[in-house]
């Protein structure tokens, strides 16, 4: 299995906020945004694996600014690191008021997907090759996030999370 | 502001998985589920505050079992603890194959919402009164989750997270 | 085929009224509500039969109060009585203005569903066991409603509707 | 207020059954059909009144034949009679397998709508002028259906329903 | 293969403009209208062929008047001429403000569909028999439109378009 | 009004084909695609004008290859030229089977939008500055397309279309 470049997995998605996507303040509902993010991340994952993928987990997401009705949602999804049968995907989301020409951050998130074969069983994921410095940073920090994810999901004990511990001691 | 019971905020939501909610395996897409969870949690929060609420953050979610086309999604949302202008809401989600009479866990999650006044500014949230032992446990552990959330969101330094540290040392 | 309790068929559904569900007064359209009621009733029926069910008929429905945009719709569906291959399901629907903490009746309805086998042919439905007094009342009055339904559907002559006649004579 | 012809209120609606409209047998869900019927009837009512209308009630509906995925739904809605601030609308619904060139009855129904002024209060409806023999028959039988509707809605006592009684005695 | 009458392919579609169909001026989005037109035209084509059809092309469409939220969209689709495995369908679209009793033209369009067999391969289309003078005019002018379509699609050279040339010289 | 670069108007949209977007062959319906294209083009136009825009017309579109369920739709929209209060937008659309790593052309199209002020009246559009050779070619050929559009829309006589005539004579 040959490594593939991180940049090759990039998915750019643009969505317009319509009335049914909004709450009573006329702002995009968080759940609707997570729906679009899930699709963008799934496409990035599928592109890397040339195989169907399913959502395994979503890391903590904070929503910074509301995105108003008629504004535009920009989503960029790109792989940060692959593990055995899973991969972490970084999402960067911002809103844009096209009329006022004003762009603002909405959130950043990490989704984890598992690659599956036609019977729905996990299958090996090709390795990822980070190139830029930013991709390299995402690649390295992915281990810490994965340990936190496993601890929060009850699949790893805190004392085994060496990467995470180092972080805690350092800061 | 009088305290309100945790039990009074309970929202029970039932949804049927339709074709457009599914991926190519005929299983519910994770993003679609997070959309329903966001609405259930928003209703629970709004019920407690008698005010509109907006999604502030979502904690790490792991998806355990796929939920198939034609299956039923059960979502229960209930407040665990309130803070100054925000509140944490616990969600319990399971799937059901009604024909085979088989229920299975999908995921558990914590969403955080902020209560807002008619101008969209944060407003005080009435305190929460946990009653059962389970509600009491959720109430206490909410501090730790909040610290982790603030750290992950870059709003708190690790050395200030006393509750979380205690947990790390203990385990 | 063992009898099953009425209470075991209960389905609780909660929906938020979004812009696209409303007419030009910003109130929930009747047809959208009947769509949700149909799904809630189908799930209750399916739960009782452990089999797929299809809508056979809907009894007269009156809509009492409009349900506004951003309000919540509560639907409870429960079996009242089974017949050979069909079952009657009672629906209770109310709206809620969560901000004003005000609940109001929307309507009550009876949907009839037929249980079907994998080839889409009617199949026997397990008998229903009413327990509470209210369930007992629904069970008994179901015969009269069924006769009226059959007459209105042109499948029974008025003179054969003994239960219904008794009602007419009594009142 | 001048009378208007029944024929002038006719609305013809054609819909294609898409995947999300269907149950697990690939047949149109009853609730989705009632949603379309509600819109067709509302348009017929609005056309007659030149005013917004809201659904007041729906009479007993029986579903005769399932309508499959990819089939076409034909709905015709036309006023049968007006009362003070309300009007009865007759709906005729049939399915069509366009490929097999086969048309089949789905159901017939009566929806009642109330005309409302800009403040949402009932307003007078122009009288209806039936022309054909069929329209004349619908016009006359509307009184009986209205009495049954009022009795079923708990707004009329059986002994006051003279039109309905005549029917019971006759048959 | 027997000829079929143009009139037999007529599809009448009526749609209500809902919030999610509109732009920030509360007017129907052009793309949503083209979606409905595509379905109406596909049904007209399928009706003529008794076979599935797929969209091959759409001719130039100009949108004349905006159609507002709560207004009604009327679409009429009818075949104008068939070619070997394809057919041209004429669409006439107008809006209606039912409350103000005001009808206005939206657009006229020509869609071209190809009839396909169960393997998705083009199949022969039954010939069309125009009857009225208007149908006859549509039938004749269809050749010119087809030449323009083929030229614009890069499938015909200008010098071969004899029908179109005659038009250019005449005018 | 300062000129703006063509490249600055670029909108990249990525959509996943879901069940409800497909016909009975499981291929994306043409109308659904035109809906997405309309939104992408509107966003490109709005971005250039910093103002709302409305669809004025759509040029002839040919659909080359079907896009299957689960495949990805890529849409790129970019301005080619502005006129007084309108602008032409070029769309390039291709499908992708992500699993098979296969990309294929779907269609190319030109949409025309009008910029409108808050009262919905046409307003001046900033001039466009093409930079690359391709942008320059689009810019120049836009005049011919506009003449053809005006002729087809009945707003220009053939003898006045000097640009178009030159083309006819040349080829």
Tab-separated table of N, CA and C in Angstrom, chain A residues 11-15 32 34-47 51-55 75 113, chain B residues 19-32, chain F residues 12-22 26-29 32-33 35-36 67-75 93-99 104:
chain	number	residue	atom	x	y	z
A	11	UNK	N	-10.947	18.326	0.636
A	11	UNK	CA	-12.306	18.555	0.117
A	11	UNK	C	-12.719	19.975	0.501
A	12	UNK	N	-13.174	20.758	-0.494
A	12	UNK	CA	-13.660	22.118	-0.241
A	12	UNK	C	-15.165	22.122	-0.464
A	13	UNK	N	-15.918	22.470	0.545
A	13	UNK	CA	-17.375	22.468	0.433
A	13	UNK	C	-17.895	23.877	0.730
A	14	UNK	N	-18.871	24.306	-0.042
A	14	UNK	CA	-19.471	25.627	0.137
A	14	UNK	C	-20.975	25.447	0.217
A	15	UNK	N	-21.594	25.955	1.267
A	15	UNK	CA	-23.045	25.806	1.420
A	15	UNK	C	-23.672	27.161	1.745
A	32	UNK	N	-27.014	21.200	12.079
A	32	UNK	CA	-27.010	21.228	10.627
A	32	UNK	C	-25.570	21.370	10.117
A	34	UNK	N	-22.856	20.390	11.754
A	34	UNK	CA	-22.141	19.128	11.982
A	34	UNK	C	-22.498	18.090	10.923
A	35	UNK	N	-23.716	18.181	10.371
A	35	UNK	CA	-24.143	17.293	9.289
A	35	UNK	C	-23.286	17.541	8.036
A	36	UNK	N	-23.140	18.825	7.656
A	36	UNK	CA	-22.312	19.144	6.485
A	36	UNK	C	-20.858	18.747	6.720
A	37	UNK	N	-20.359	19.019	7.940
A	37	UNK	CA	-18.966	18.685	8.259
A	37	UNK	C	-18.735	17.181	8.141
A	38	UNK	N	-19.708	16.396	8.571
A	38	UNK	CA	-19.598	14.939	8.513
A	38	UNK	C	-19.466	14.473	7.062
A	39	UNK	N	-20.235	15.090	6.167
A	39	UNK	CA	-20.173	14.701	4.757
A	39	UNK	C	-18.824	15.118	4.156
A	40	UNK	N	-18.380	16.348	4.455
A	40	UNK	CA	-17.086	16.801	3.929
A	40	UNK	C	-15.960	15.883	4.396
A	41	UNK	N	-15.985	15.530	5.690
A	41	UNK	CA	-14.937	14.673	6.241
A	41	UNK	C	-15.013	13.276	5.632
A	42	UNK	N	-16.221	12.757	5.448
A	42	UNK	CA	-16.382	11.425	4.862
A	42	UNK	C	-15.817	11.401	3.442
A	43	UNK	N	-16.047	12.476	2.683
A	43	UNK	CA	-15.526	12.520	1.318
A	43	UNK	C	-13.994	12.576	1.322
A	44	UNK	N	-13.416	13.354	2.244
A	44	UNK	CA	-11.944	13.417	2.326
A	44	UNK	C	-11.387	12.034	2.663
A	45	UNK	N	-12.034	11.346	3.602
A	45	UNK	CA	-11.573	10.027	4.008
A	45	UNK	C	-11.700	9.012	2.884
A	46	UNK	N	-12.826	9.045	2.201
A	46	UNK	CA	-13.096	8.115	1.110
A	46	UNK	C	-12.090	8.321	-0.028
A	47	UNK	N	-11.755	9.591	-0.258
A	47	UNK	CA	-10.814	9.947	-1.319
A	47	UNK	C	-9.434	9.348	-1.018
A	51	UNK	N	-12.254	3.917	-0.779
A	51	UNK	CA	-13.159	2.940	-0.166
A	51	UNK	C	-14.196	3.691	0.648
A	52	UNK	N	-15.339	3.061	0.913
A	52	UNK	CA	-16.322	3.720	1.772
A	52	UNK	C	-15.762	3.861	3.185
A	53	UNK	N	-16.218	4.888	3.903
A	53	UNK	CA	-15.774	5.102	5.279
A	53	UNK	C	-17.001	5.399	6.141
A	54	UNK	N	-16.895	5.104	7.433
A	54	UNK	CA	-17.995	5.427	8.358
A	54	UNK	C	-17.451	6.231	9.539
A	55	UNK	N	-18.279	7.138	10.046
A	55	UNK	CA	-17.883	7.998	11.154
A	55	UNK	C	-17.653	7.167	12.408
A	75	UNK	N	-16.241	24.981	4.237
A	75	UNK	CA	-15.687	23.859	4.992
A	75	UNK	C	-14.502	23.294	4.214
A	113	UNK	N	-12.686	8.565	11.050
A	113	UNK	CA	-13.457	7.644	10.216
A	113	UNK	C	-12.743	6.303	10.126
B	19	UNK	N	-34.472	6.783	3.714
B	19	UNK	CA	-33.389	6.598	2.744
B	19	UNK	C	-32.376	7.749	2.697
B	20	UNK	N	-32.866	9.000	2.734
B	20	UNK	CA	-31.935	10.111	2.568
B	20	UNK	C	-31.042	10.352	3.783
B	21	UNK	N	-31.299	9.642	4.867
B	21	UNK	CA	-30.459	9.759	6.057
B	21	UNK	C	-29.293	8.788	6.025
B	22	UNK	N	-29.215	7.950	4.987
B	22	UNK	CA	-28.274	6.833	5.029
B	22	UNK	C	-27.116	6.976	4.045
B	23	UNK	N	-26.009	6.297	4.384
B	23	UNK	CA	-24.854	6.217	3.476
B	23	UNK	C	-25.046	5.012	2.544
B	24	UNK	N	-24.004	4.698	1.763
B	24	UNK	CA	-24.190	3.648	0.760
B	24	UNK	C	-24.304	2.247	1.360
B	25	UNK	N	-24.063	2.108	2.663
B	25	UNK	CA	-24.316	0.817	3.319
B	25	UNK	C	-25.744	0.763	3.858
B	26	UNK	N	-26.520	1.828	3.650
B	26	UNK	CA	-27.866	1.852	4.193
B	26	UNK	C	-27.858	2.102	5.688
B	27	UNK	N	-26.798	2.715	6.203
B	27	UNK	CA	-26.747	3.052	7.629
B	27	UNK	C	-26.826	4.559	7.835
B	28	UNK	N	-27.444	4.945	8.932
B	28	UNK	CA	-27.598	6.349	9.300
B	28	UNK	C	-26.251	7.072	9.285
B	29	UNK	N	-26.172	8.219	8.614
B	29	UNK	CA	-24.935	9.009	8.613
B	29	UNK	C	-24.759	9.692	9.972
B	30	UNK	N	-23.513	9.710	10.446
B	30	UNK	CA	-23.227	10.302	11.753
B	30	UNK	C	-23.693	11.752	11.857
B	31	UNK	N	-23.550	12.477	10.775
B	31	UNK	CA	-23.899	13.895	10.791
B	31	UNK	C	-25.391	14.119	10.952
B	32	UNK	N	-26.161	13.243	10.347
B	32	UNK	CA	-27.610	13.347	10.462
B	32	UNK	C	-28.036	13.107	11.911
F	12	UNK	N	-16.147	27.121	-5.217
F	12	UNK	CA	-15.977	25.673	-5.387
F	12	UNK	C	-16.997	24.972	-4.513
F	13	UNK	N	-17.856	24.176	-5.113
F	13	UNK	CA	-18.892	23.488	-4.356
F	13	UNK	C	-18.747	21.977	-4.535
F	14	UNK	N	-18.929	21.234	-3.468
F	14	UNK	CA	-18.820	19.779	-3.524
F	14	UNK	C	-20.071	19.195	-2.886
F	15	UNK	N	-20.778	18.335	-3.599
F	15	UNK	CA	-22.001	17.742	-3.058
F	15	UNK	C	-21.971	16.225	-3.232
F	16	UNK	N	-22.565	15.533	-2.280
F	16	UNK	CA	-22.674	14.078	-2.350
F	16	UNK	C	-24.067	13.720	-2.862
F	17	UNK	N	-24.167	12.798	-3.816
F	17	UNK	CA	-25.469	12.396	-4.358
F	17	UNK	C	-26.153	11.424	-3.388
F	18	UNK	N	-27.260	11.877	-2.800
F	18	UNK	CA	-28.022	11.070	-1.841
F	18	UNK	C	-29.252	10.444	-2.518
F	19	UNK	N	-29.869	9.422	-1.872
F	19	UNK	CA	-30.987	8.731	-2.526
F	19	UNK	C	-32.060	9.650	-3.116
F	20	UNK	N	-32.438	10.695	-2.378
F	20	UNK	CA	-33.541	11.518	-2.859
F	20	UNK	C	-33.180	12.410	-4.044
F	21	UNK	N	-31.905	12.426	-4.392
F	21	UNK	CA	-31.471	13.202	-5.559
F	21	UNK	C	-31.536	12.379	-6.837
F	22	UNK	N	-31.897	11.108	-6.733
F	22	UNK	CA	-31.721	10.212	-7.885
F	22	UNK	C	-33.041	9.759	-8.502
F	26	UNK	N	-30.992	5.305	-10.193
F	26	UNK	CA	-29.991	5.639	-9.197
F	26	UNK	C	-29.022	6.698	-9.695
F	27	UNK	N	-29.434	7.491	-10.687
F	27	UNK	CA	-28.576	8.574	-11.169
F	27	UNK	C	-29.152	9.928	-10.785
F	28	UNK	N	-28.273	10.879	-10.541
F	28	UNK	CA	-28.649	12.245	-10.176
F	28	UNK	C	-29.626	12.836	-11.203
F	29	UNK	N	-30.748	13.393	-10.719
F	29	UNK	CA	-31.705	14.034	-11.619
F	29	UNK	C	-31.138	15.368	-12.106
F	32	UNK	N	-32.026	18.517	-10.098
F	32	UNK	CA	-31.341	18.671	-8.821
F	32	UNK	C	-29.965	19.299	-9.033
F	33	UNK	N	-29.320	18.866	-10.119
F	33	UNK	CA	-28.002	19.410	-10.444
F	33	UNK	C	-28.110	20.896	-10.792
F	35	UNK	N	-30.217	22.920	-9.698
F	35	UNK	CA	-30.476	23.629	-8.444
F	35	UNK	C	-29.148	23.974	-7.755
F	36	UNK	N	-28.254	22.995	-7.651
F	36	UNK	CA	-26.947	23.249	-7.031
F	36	UNK	C	-26.150	24.277	-7.840
F	67	UNK	N	-24.457	10.887	-13.231
F	67	UNK	CA	-23.691	10.892	-11.980
F	67	UNK	C	-24.442	9.997	-10.996
F	68	UNK	N	-23.786	8.933	-10.553
F	68	UNK	CA	-24.493	7.892	-9.789
F	68	UNK	C	-24.655	8.211	-8.303
F	69	UNK	N	-25.572	7.527	-7.662
F	69	UNK	CA	-25.797	7.586	-6.214
F	69	UNK	C	-24.477	7.327	-5.482
F	70	UNK	N	-24.165	8.185	-4.497
F	70	UNK	CA	-22.928	8.007	-3.742
F	70	UNK	C	-21.729	8.656	-4.398
F	71	UNK	N	-21.884	9.069	-5.655
F	71	UNK	CA	-20.791	9.798	-6.308
F	71	UNK	C	-20.774	11.251	-5.831
F	72	UNK	N	-19.719	11.948	-6.190
F	72	UNK	CA	-19.542	13.326	-5.747
F	72	UNK	C	-19.716	14.262	-6.934
F	73	UNK	N	-20.365	15.394	-6.690
F	73	UNK	CA	-20.528	16.411	-7.728
F	73	UNK	C	-19.598	17.575	-7.410
F	74	UNK	N	-18.752	17.931	-8.359
F	74	UNK	CA	-17.871	19.087	-8.214
F	74	UNK	C	-18.373	20.212	-9.106
F	75	UNK	N	-18.567	21.382	-8.534
F	75	UNK	CA	-19.031	22.531	-9.312
F	75	UNK	C	-18.065	23.691	-9.088
F	93	UNK	N	-18.868	21.510	-14.366
F	93	UNK	CA	-19.396	20.489	-13.469
F	93	UNK	C	-18.864	19.130	-13.839
F	94	UNK	N	-18.312	18.407	-12.875
F	94	UNK	CA	-17.921	17.032	-13.157
F	94	UNK	C	-18.293	16.135	-11.983
F	95	UNK	N	-18.423	14.873	-12.303
F	95	UNK	CA	-18.757	13.878	-11.291
F	95	UNK	C	-17.499	13.124	-10.903
F	96	UNK	N	-17.558	12.451	-9.759
F	96	UNK	CA	-16.408	11.642	-9.354
F	96	UNK	C	-16.884	10.411	-8.602
F	97	UNK	N	-16.421	9.270	-9.061
F	97	UNK	CA	-16.627	8.036	-8.317
F	97	UNK	C	-15.396	7.921	-7.427
F	98	UNK	N	-15.570	8.301	-6.160
F	98	UNK	CA	-14.421	8.401	-5.259
F	98	UNK	C	-13.784	7.031	-5.007
F	99	UNK	N	-14.606	6.013	-4.950
F	99	UNK	CA	-14.093	4.660	-4.684
F	99	UNK	C	-13.227	4.173	-5.851
F	104	UNK	N	-15.274	12.347	-14.229
F	104	UNK	CA	-15.851	12.462	-15.574
F	104	UNK	C	-16.623	13.763	-15.698
